[in-house]
Coordinates of C-alpha atoms in Angstrom, one line a residue:
Chain A
M1 CA 0.1 0.0 0.2
E2 CA 1.9 3.2 -1.2
I3 CA 1.5 6.2 1.0
K4 CA 0.4 9.4 -0.7
T5 CA 0.1 12.0 1.9
I6 CA 1.0 12.7 6.1
G7 CA -2.1 10.8 7.4
V8 CA -3.3 12.4 11.1
A9 CA -5.7 9.9 13.5
G10 CA -6.6 10.2 16.8
T11 CA -6.5 13.6 20.3
L12 CA -4.0 14.3 22.6
E13 CA -6.9 14.1 25.3
S14 CA -6.4 11.2 28.0
S15 CA -7.2 7.5 27.0
D16 CA -6.5 8.4 23.8
I17 CA -3.4 8.2 21.4
Q18 CA -2.7 10.4 18.0
I19 CA -0.8 8.5 15.0
M20 CA 1.0 10.5 12.5
I21 CA 1.9 8.2 9.5
S22 CA 4.2 9.9 6.7
K23 CA 6.6 8.0 4.0
G24 CA 9.6 6.1 4.9
N25 CA 11.8 4.1 3.4
D26 CA 13.5 2.1 6.3
G27 CA 10.5 -0.6 8.0
I28 CA 8.1 1.0 10.1
Q29 CA 10.2 3.6 12.3
I30 CA 7.7 4.6 15.7
D31 CA 9.0 7.9 17.3
L32 CA 6.6 7.3 20.9
D33 CA 5.8 9.6 23.3
S34 CA 3.8 8.4 26.4
E35 CA 3.8 8.5 29.8
V36 CA 3.6 4.5 30.5
I37 CA 6.5 4.5 28.4
K38 CA 8.6 2.1 30.2
A39 CA 6.0 -0.6 31.3
Y40 CA 4.2 -0.7 27.7
G41 CA 6.2 1.5 25.1
D42 CA 6.8 -2.2 23.3
Q43 CA 3.8 -3.0 23.3
I44 CA 2.4 0.0 21.8
K45 CA 4.7 -0.2 18.9
K46 CA 4.1 -3.7 18.3
V47 CA 0.2 -2.7 18.0
I48 CA 1.5 -0.3 15.7
T49 CA 3.4 -2.0 14.0
D50 CA 1.3 -5.5 14.1
T51 CA -1.9 -3.3 12.2
L52 CA 0.3 -1.5 9.4
N53 CA 1.7 -4.5 8.7
K54 CA -2.5 -6.3 8.0
F55 CA -3.2 -3.3 6.6
G56 CA -0.5 -3.6 3.6
I57 CA 1.9 -1.1 4.7
N58 CA 5.8 -1.9 5.3
N59 CA 7.3 1.3 5.2
A60 CA 6.4 4.4 7.3
K61 CA 7.7 7.1 9.6
V62 CA 4.8 7.0 12.7
K63 CA 5.3 9.7 15.2
A64 CA 2.5 8.5 18.1
T65 CA 1.9 10.5 21.2
D66 CA 0.2 8.1 23.9
K67 CA -2.1 9.6 26.3
G68 CA -2.7 5.7 27.9
A69 CA -5.3 4.3 25.4
L70 CA -6.1 1.4 25.3
D71 CA -4.4 -1.9 22.9
C72 CA -7.8 -1.4 20.9
V73 CA -8.0 2.4 20.1
I74 CA -4.5 2.2 19.0
A75 CA -5.1 -0.5 16.2
A76 CA -8.1 1.9 15.8
R77 CA -6.1 5.5 15.7
T78 CA -3.6 3.8 13.3
L79 CA -5.3 2.4 11.1
A80 CA -7.8 5.9 10.4
A81 CA -4.2 7.3 9.9
A82 CA -3.0 4.8 7.6
Q83 CA -6.1 4.6 5.4
R84 CA -6.1 8.4 5.6
A85 CA -2.1 8.3 4.4
T86 CA -2.7 6.1 1.4
E87 CA -5.8 7.9 0.7
T88 CA -8.8 5.0 0.8
T89 CA -11.1 6.5 3.5
D90 CA -13.8 5.3 0.9
K91 CA -12.9 1.8 1.3
P92 CA -12.9 1.0 5.4
E93 CA -10.7 -1.7 5.7
L94 CA -11.9 -3.2 8.9
E95 CA -10.9 -6.9 9.2
V96 CA -7.7 -4.9 10.6
L97 CA -8.9 -5.1 13.2
Q98 CA -9.5 -8.3 14.5
Chain B
M1 CA -19.6 19.1 28.6
D2 CA -16.9 21.7 28.0
Q3 CA -17.2 22.7 24.2
I4 CA -14.8 24.0 21.5
V5 CA -16.0 27.3 19.4
D6 CA -14.7 29.4 16.3
L7 CA -14.2 32.8 18.0
Y8 CA -14.3 35.3 14.9
L9 CA -11.9 38.3 16.9
S10 CA -13.0 40.5 13.9
D11 CA -15.9 41.1 15.9
Q12 CA -15.5 43.6 19.0
A13 CA -17.8 41.9 21.2
V14 CA -16.0 38.3 21.1
Q15 CA -12.2 40.1 21.7
T16 CA -13.2 42.1 23.8
K17 CA -14.1 38.7 25.5
W18 CA -11.2 37.2 24.7
E19 CA -8.8 39.9 25.5
R20 CA -9.9 39.6 29.2
L21 CA -10.0 35.9 29.6
L22 CA -6.0 36.0 27.9
L23 CA -5.7 39.0 30.6
K24 CA -6.6 36.6 33.2
L25 CA -4.4 34.0 32.1
G26 CA -1.8 36.8 31.8
L27 CA -1.0 37.0 28.5
S28 CA -1.1 41.5 27.9
N29 CA 0.9 41.8 23.9
F30 CA -3.0 42.7 21.9
S31 CA -1.0 44.8 19.7
S32 CA -2.5 44.7 16.2
R33 CA 1.1 44.1 14.8
E34 CA 0.4 40.2 16.3
V35 CA -3.2 40.0 16.4
N36 CA -3.3 40.7 13.0
T37 CA -1.0 37.5 11.2
I38 CA -3.6 35.3 13.4
D39 CA -5.3 33.3 10.6
H40 CA -7.8 31.4 13.2
T41 CA -9.3 31.4 16.6
L42 CA -10.7 28.6 18.8
G43 CA -12.0 28.5 22.2
I44 CA -13.5 26.5 24.6
V45 CA -17.0 27.3 26.8
D46 CA -18.6 25.9 28.8
D47 CA -21.8 24.7 30.5
E48 CA -22.4 28.3 31.5
G49 CA -21.1 29.5 27.6
Q50 CA -18.6 30.5 30.3
L51 CA -15.3 31.4 27.6
V52 CA -13.0 29.5 29.7
G53 CA -9.7 28.8 27.0
T54 CA -8.7 29.6 24.0
G55 CA -6.3 28.5 21.1
S56 CA -4.5 30.4 17.9
V57 CA -3.3 29.7 14.2
S58 CA -1.1 31.7 12.4
G59 CA 0.6 29.6 9.5
N60 CA 2.5 26.9 10.8
V61 CA 2.7 28.9 14.4
L62 CA 0.2 28.3 16.8
K63 CA -0.2 31.7 19.7
Y64 CA -2.1 32.5 22.5
I65 CA -2.8 29.5 24.2
G66 CA -4.4 29.8 27.8
V67 CA -7.0 27.9 29.2
C68 CA -8.3 28.4 32.6
N69 CA -8.2 25.1 34.8
Q70 CA -11.1 26.2 37.7
G71 CA -13.9 23.4 37.7
A72 CA -11.4 20.9 35.2
T73 CA -9.3 18.3 35.4
P74 CA -6.4 20.4 35.2
G75 CA -4.5 19.5 31.7
S76 CA -7.8 18.4 30.4
R77 CA -8.7 21.9 28.8
F78 CA -4.8 22.5 27.4
N79 CA -4.8 19.3 25.6
Q80 CA -8.2 20.2 24.0
I81 CA -7.4 22.8 22.8
V82 CA -4.5 22.0 20.8
T83 CA -5.6 18.8 19.9
A84 CA -8.5 21.1 18.8
L85 CA -6.2 23.7 16.9
Q86 CA -3.9 21.1 15.2
Q87 CA -7.4 19.2 13.9
Y88 CA -7.8 22.2 12.6
Q89 CA -3.9 22.6 10.9
F90 CA -3.6 19.3 9.5
N91 CA -7.6 19.7 7.8
R92 CA -5.2 22.8 6.1
K93 CA -3.3 19.8 5.4
I94 CA -0.3 21.9 8.3
F95 CA 1.6 18.4 9.4
H96 CA 4.1 20.2 10.9
N97 CA 3.6 24.0 13.7
F98 CA 5.8 25.7 16.2
V99 CA 4.9 27.6 19.6
F100 CA 6.8 30.1 20.9
T101 CA 5.8 30.6 24.8
K102 CA 7.1 30.7 27.9
T103 CA 9.6 28.7 29.1
Q104 CA 7.4 27.8 31.9
Y105 CA 5.0 26.7 30.3
S106 CA 7.6 24.5 27.6
I107 CA 7.3 21.0 29.4
S108 CA 2.7 20.9 29.2
F109 CA 3.5 21.6 25.3
Q110 CA 6.3 18.0 25.9
H111 CA 3.3 16.5 27.3
L112 CA 1.6 16.7 23.9
G113 CA 4.4 15.6 21.8
F114 CA 6.2 18.5 21.1
T115 CA 9.8 18.8 21.2
E116 CA 11.6 22.2 22.7
L117 CA 14.1 23.2 20.2
A118 CA 15.5 26.0 22.4
H119 CA 14.7 28.5 25.2
T120 CA 15.8 31.2 26.5
E121 CA 14.4 32.2 30.5
Q122 CA 11.5 34.1 29.4
A123 CA 10.5 31.8 26.4
A124 CA 10.6 28.6 25.1
F125 CA 10.7 26.9 20.8
L126 CA 9.1 24.3 20.1
E127 CA 7.5 21.9 17.1
S128 CA 5.6 19.1 16.8
G129 CA 4.8 16.8 13.8
T130 CA 6.2 16.1 10.3
P131 CA 8.6 16.9 8.8
D132 CA 10.7 17.5 11.6
V133 CA 14.4 19.2 12.4
N134 CA 15.6 15.9 12.1
D135 CA 13.8 15.0 8.0
F136 CA 15.3 19.0 7.7
L137 CA 19.1 17.8 8.4
A138 CA 19.4 14.7 7.2
A139 CA 18.0 16.3 3.8
I140 CA 21.5 17.9 3.1
P141 CA 24.0 17.3 1.1
R142 CA 27.1 16.2 2.9
I143 CA 30.6 15.7 2.0
P144 CA 32.7 12.5 3.1
N145 CA 34.7 13.3 6.6
Q146 CA 33.0 15.9 7.0
S147 CA 33.5 16.2 11.2
S148 CA 37.0 16.7 10.6
K149 CA 37.0 19.2 7.7
K150 CA 36.3 23.4 8.7
V151 CA 32.9 23.7 7.9
A152 CA 31.4 27.6 7.9
A153 CA 27.7 28.8 7.8
I154 CA 26.3 31.8 5.8
V155 CA 23.3 32.9 6.8
M156 CA 21.0 35.0 4.3
N157 CA 18.1 36.5 2.7
A158 CA 19.7 38.0 0.0
N159 CA 16.9 40.2 -1.9
P160 CA 18.8 40.4 -4.5
F161 CA 22.3 38.9 -4.6
T162 CA 24.6 41.8 -4.9
L163 CA 28.6 41.6 -4.8
G164 CA 28.6 41.7 -1.6
H165 CA 26.9 39.1 -0.7
R166 CA 29.5 37.1 -3.1
Q167 CA 32.9 38.4 -1.3
L168 CA 31.2 37.3 1.8
V169 CA 30.8 33.8 0.4
Q170 CA 34.1 33.4 -1.5
L171 CA 36.3 34.7 1.4
A172 CA 34.9 31.8 3.5
S173 CA 34.9 29.7 0.0
Q174 CA 38.4 30.5 0.5
E175 CA 39.3 29.7 4.2
N176 CA 37.0 26.3 4.3
D177 CA 37.0 22.8 3.1
L178 CA 33.3 23.4 2.8
V179 CA 30.5 26.5 3.4
Y180 CA 26.9 25.7 4.0
V181 CA 24.8 29.3 2.2
F182 CA 21.1 29.3 4.1
V183 CA 19.1 31.5 2.1
V184 CA 15.8 32.6 4.9
A185 CA 12.6 30.3 3.4
T186 CA 10.3 32.7 4.2
D187 CA 8.6 34.2 1.1
A188 CA 8.4 37.9 2.5
S189 CA 10.7 40.0 0.3
L190 CA 10.7 42.0 -2.8
F191 CA 12.5 38.9 -4.4
K192 CA 10.7 35.5 -4.4
T193 CA 12.6 32.5 -2.4
S194 CA 12.4 30.7 -5.4
E195 CA 14.1 33.5 -7.1
R196 CA 16.2 34.4 -4.0
M197 CA 17.8 30.8 -4.4
Q198 CA 18.2 30.9 -7.6
L199 CA 19.8 33.9 -7.9
V200 CA 22.5 32.8 -4.8
K201 CA 23.8 29.3 -6.8
K202 CA 24.0 31.0 -9.9
G203 CA 26.0 33.9 -8.0
T204 CA 28.3 31.1 -6.6
A205 CA 28.1 28.1 -9.0
D206 CA 31.9 28.7 -9.5
L207 CA 32.5 27.9 -5.9
K208 CA 33.0 24.4 -6.0
N209 CA 32.7 23.9 -2.2
V210 CA 29.6 26.0 -1.4
L211 CA 26.4 24.4 -1.2
V212 CA 23.2 27.0 -1.1
V213 CA 20.6 25.6 1.0
S214 CA 17.2 26.4 2.0
G215 CA 17.3 28.0 5.8
G216 CA 13.9 25.7 6.6
D217 CA 12.0 26.4 9.2
Y218 CA 15.3 27.2 11.2
L219 CA 17.5 29.9 10.4
V220 CA 15.5 33.3 10.4
S221 CA 12.5 32.4 9.5
Q222 CA 8.9 33.6 10.3
A223 CA 8.5 31.2 12.6
T224 CA 11.9 31.2 14.5
F225 CA 12.5 35.2 14.2
P226 CA 9.2 37.1 13.4
A227 CA 10.5 40.4 14.1
Y228 CA 13.4 40.5 10.9
F229 CA 10.4 40.1 8.7
L230 CA 8.2 43.0 11.4
K231 CA 9.0 46.1 12.9
T232 CA 9.4 45.0 16.7
P233 CA 10.0 46.3 20.2
D234 CA 13.3 45.7 21.9
D235 CA 13.1 42.9 23.9
L236 CA 11.6 41.4 21.6
I237 CA 14.0 41.1 19.2
K238 CA 16.3 39.7 22.1
T239 CA 14.5 37.1 23.0
Q240 CA 14.0 35.9 19.2
T241 CA 17.4 36.4 18.4
T242 CA 19.1 34.1 20.8
I243 CA 16.5 31.5 20.3
D244 CA 17.5 31.4 16.8
A245 CA 20.8 31.4 17.7
R246 CA 20.8 28.8 20.2
V247 CA 18.9 26.6 17.6
F248 CA 21.5 26.7 15.2
K249 CA 24.1 26.3 18.0
N250 CA 22.6 23.2 19.7
I251 CA 20.9 21.1 16.8
I252 CA 22.0 22.6 13.3
A253 CA 25.8 23.0 13.6
P254 CA 26.6 19.9 15.4
K255 CA 24.7 17.3 12.9
L256 CA 26.5 19.3 10.1
S257 CA 29.6 19.9 11.8
I258 CA 29.6 23.1 11.5
N259 CA 32.3 25.6 13.3
R260 CA 32.5 29.2 11.4
R261 CA 29.9 31.5 11.0
Y262 CA 30.7 34.2 8.9
L263 CA 28.6 37.7 9.5
G264 CA 28.6 40.9 7.9
T265 CA 29.1 43.6 9.5
E266 CA 25.3 45.5 9.3
P267 CA 25.8 49.6 9.3
F268 CA 21.8 50.2 7.9
S269 CA 19.6 47.5 9.7
H270 CA 18.8 48.0 13.2
T271 CA 17.6 44.5 13.9
T272 CA 20.4 43.0 11.7
N273 CA 22.6 44.7 14.0
F274 CA 20.8 43.3 16.9
Y275 CA 21.2 39.6 15.9
N276 CA 24.8 40.0 14.2
K277 CA 25.6 40.5 18.9
S278 CA 23.4 38.2 20.1
L279 CA 25.4 35.6 17.3
I280 CA 28.5 36.4 19.1
N281 CA 27.0 36.0 22.1
E282 CA 25.4 32.7 22.2
L283 CA 28.1 30.9 19.6
S284 CA 31.3 32.0 20.4
P285 CA 33.2 30.3 21.7
Q286 CA 32.1 26.8 20.4
I287 CA 32.0 28.2 16.6
K288 CA 34.4 30.4 16.1
V289 CA 31.9 33.3 14.6
K290 CA 33.8 35.6 12.1
V291 CA 32.6 39.4 11.5
V292 CA 33.7 40.8 8.0
P293 CA 33.1 44.3 7.3
R294 CA 30.6 45.2 4.5
F295 CA 32.3 45.4 1.1
S296 CA 32.2 49.0 -1.3
N297 CA 32.9 49.5 -4.7
N298 CA 34.0 53.2 -5.4
N299 CA 34.0 53.8 -1.5
Q300 CA 30.0 53.0 -1.9
V301 CA 28.8 50.8 0.6
I302 CA 26.8 47.9 -1.1
T303 CA 23.4 46.4 0.4
A304 CA 20.4 45.3 -1.3
T305 CA 18.4 47.9 -0.1
Q306 CA 20.3 50.1 -2.0
V307 CA 19.6 47.5 -5.4
R308 CA 15.6 47.4 -4.5
R309 CA 15.7 52.2 -4.2
L310 CA 17.1 51.7 -7.7
I311 CA 15.0 49.3 -8.6
K312 CA 12.1 51.4 -7.6
V313 CA 13.1 54.0 -9.6
G314 CA 14.8 51.8 -12.3
D315 CA 18.9 53.4 -12.7
L316 CA 19.9 49.9 -14.0
E317 CA 23.5 51.7 -14.5
A318 CA 23.9 52.1 -10.9
I319 CA 22.9 48.1 -9.8
K320 CA 25.8 47.1 -11.7
L321 CA 28.2 48.5 -9.9
L322 CA 26.4 46.7 -7.2
V323 CA 25.1 43.0 -8.2
P324 CA 26.6 40.3 -10.5
A325 CA 26.2 39.7 -13.7
T326 CA 23.5 36.7 -13.1
T327 CA 21.5 38.8 -10.6
M328 CA 22.3 42.0 -13.5
D329 CA 20.7 39.5 -16.1
F330 CA 17.6 38.7 -13.7
I331 CA 16.7 41.9 -13.1
K332 CA 16.8 43.3 -16.5
G333 CA 15.1 40.9 -17.9
N334 CA 12.0 41.5 -14.9
Q335 CA 12.1 45.1 -14.3
K336 CA 8.6 45.5 -15.0
I337 CA 7.1 42.6 -12.9
L338 CA 9.5 43.9 -9.7
Q339 CA 8.6 47.4 -10.4
T340 CA 5.1 46.1 -10.2
R341 CA 5.3 44.2 -6.9
I342 CA 6.5 47.7 -5.3
Q343 CA 4.1 49.6 -6.9
K344 CA 1.6 47.1 -5.0
G345 CA 2.9 47.7 -1.5
M346 CA 5.6 45.3 -1.2
N347 CA 8.0 47.4 1.7
I348 CA 11.9 47.9 -0.4
N349 CA 14.1 48.9 2.4
G350 CA 13.1 46.4 5.3
N351 CA 15.3 43.6 5.0

């Protein structure tokens, strides 16, 4: 899946996560900012990477600002940002979330 | 529930309310110089219809952010307004934003994913989004073994590129292994950014160790240093020049192994003079600052301001003495267009 523009989803409010996806050429590179990075940093990155891979993105730069989001929220925001970045929002691929 | 609303400051009653809230929160500069640059303003309204928070955007800069935490979870209204402002920016395809704030609030922005680029005692400068300063630096060309070489930097607006600029670059080229010429990226001058870039490139094409690159958002840009483009009180110029110098010293220079910076003396522009002083203070001793006296031709000090005034009156003969052939060709070919821009109100007496 080709990234055509910058895609953003999510807010900076409590229990949410903001994901910004742009073009990359060196795998999925995640710049994560989270208050719980020590305990959950790896898990958050894994959810983002898995969601993107399932969607068909293997190279991307991701900026994530986490405010304590649960895994299901992280996956949903990642998918929304990815669909915006690939300009495919007219065909929601919700099976990626299962 | 709090609600996010649009605030239209052109409505006097709205502006009065807005100013009253910010005054209460300790923000008091409502000069038209600042307020007129605002593109859009948002507000937070509580259950009783009271304005309890606000924030504005001006280009890619977030401004006038303030919230009242009474009756709310600390931080939640701040997060709400910053999210709303970012959403507004994303909708108009601006994914990279800056904020200038009091140093004490820097940490609040850092909690929202902003990265601090520089701070002074009073002010902090942060960015958020993509592409950031690391992307900017990664895209700048480098030479082999750059870290062990003599690398110099010059920042110029070159509006337009004159013989004075040429001689400054030439001197740096002779004294160093590599010279970066950063051209100011903000498009607020008589010569458009693309034209200024072109003229600097053409005017230095024969100097093989000179790389001409855009200063982006980080070297004398509308974001770091608005006073360069607007008439501004001295204390504000001081803060902005210090921030600009620190971004250069702490972020730009180390990544590109720049160990010298060349400056032309500035006999006429108050702001540039201030900027030079602040650079000397901030950069030395880690980065050697070399101040080179303005070059003259026939006892006439060469300035770009002079060139612009001559374009206005159409005195091509006099311009010939001040600019290299490459710039001269451009002025000859575009004299009418340039004069039209001046007639339409482009200020030619600033920088």
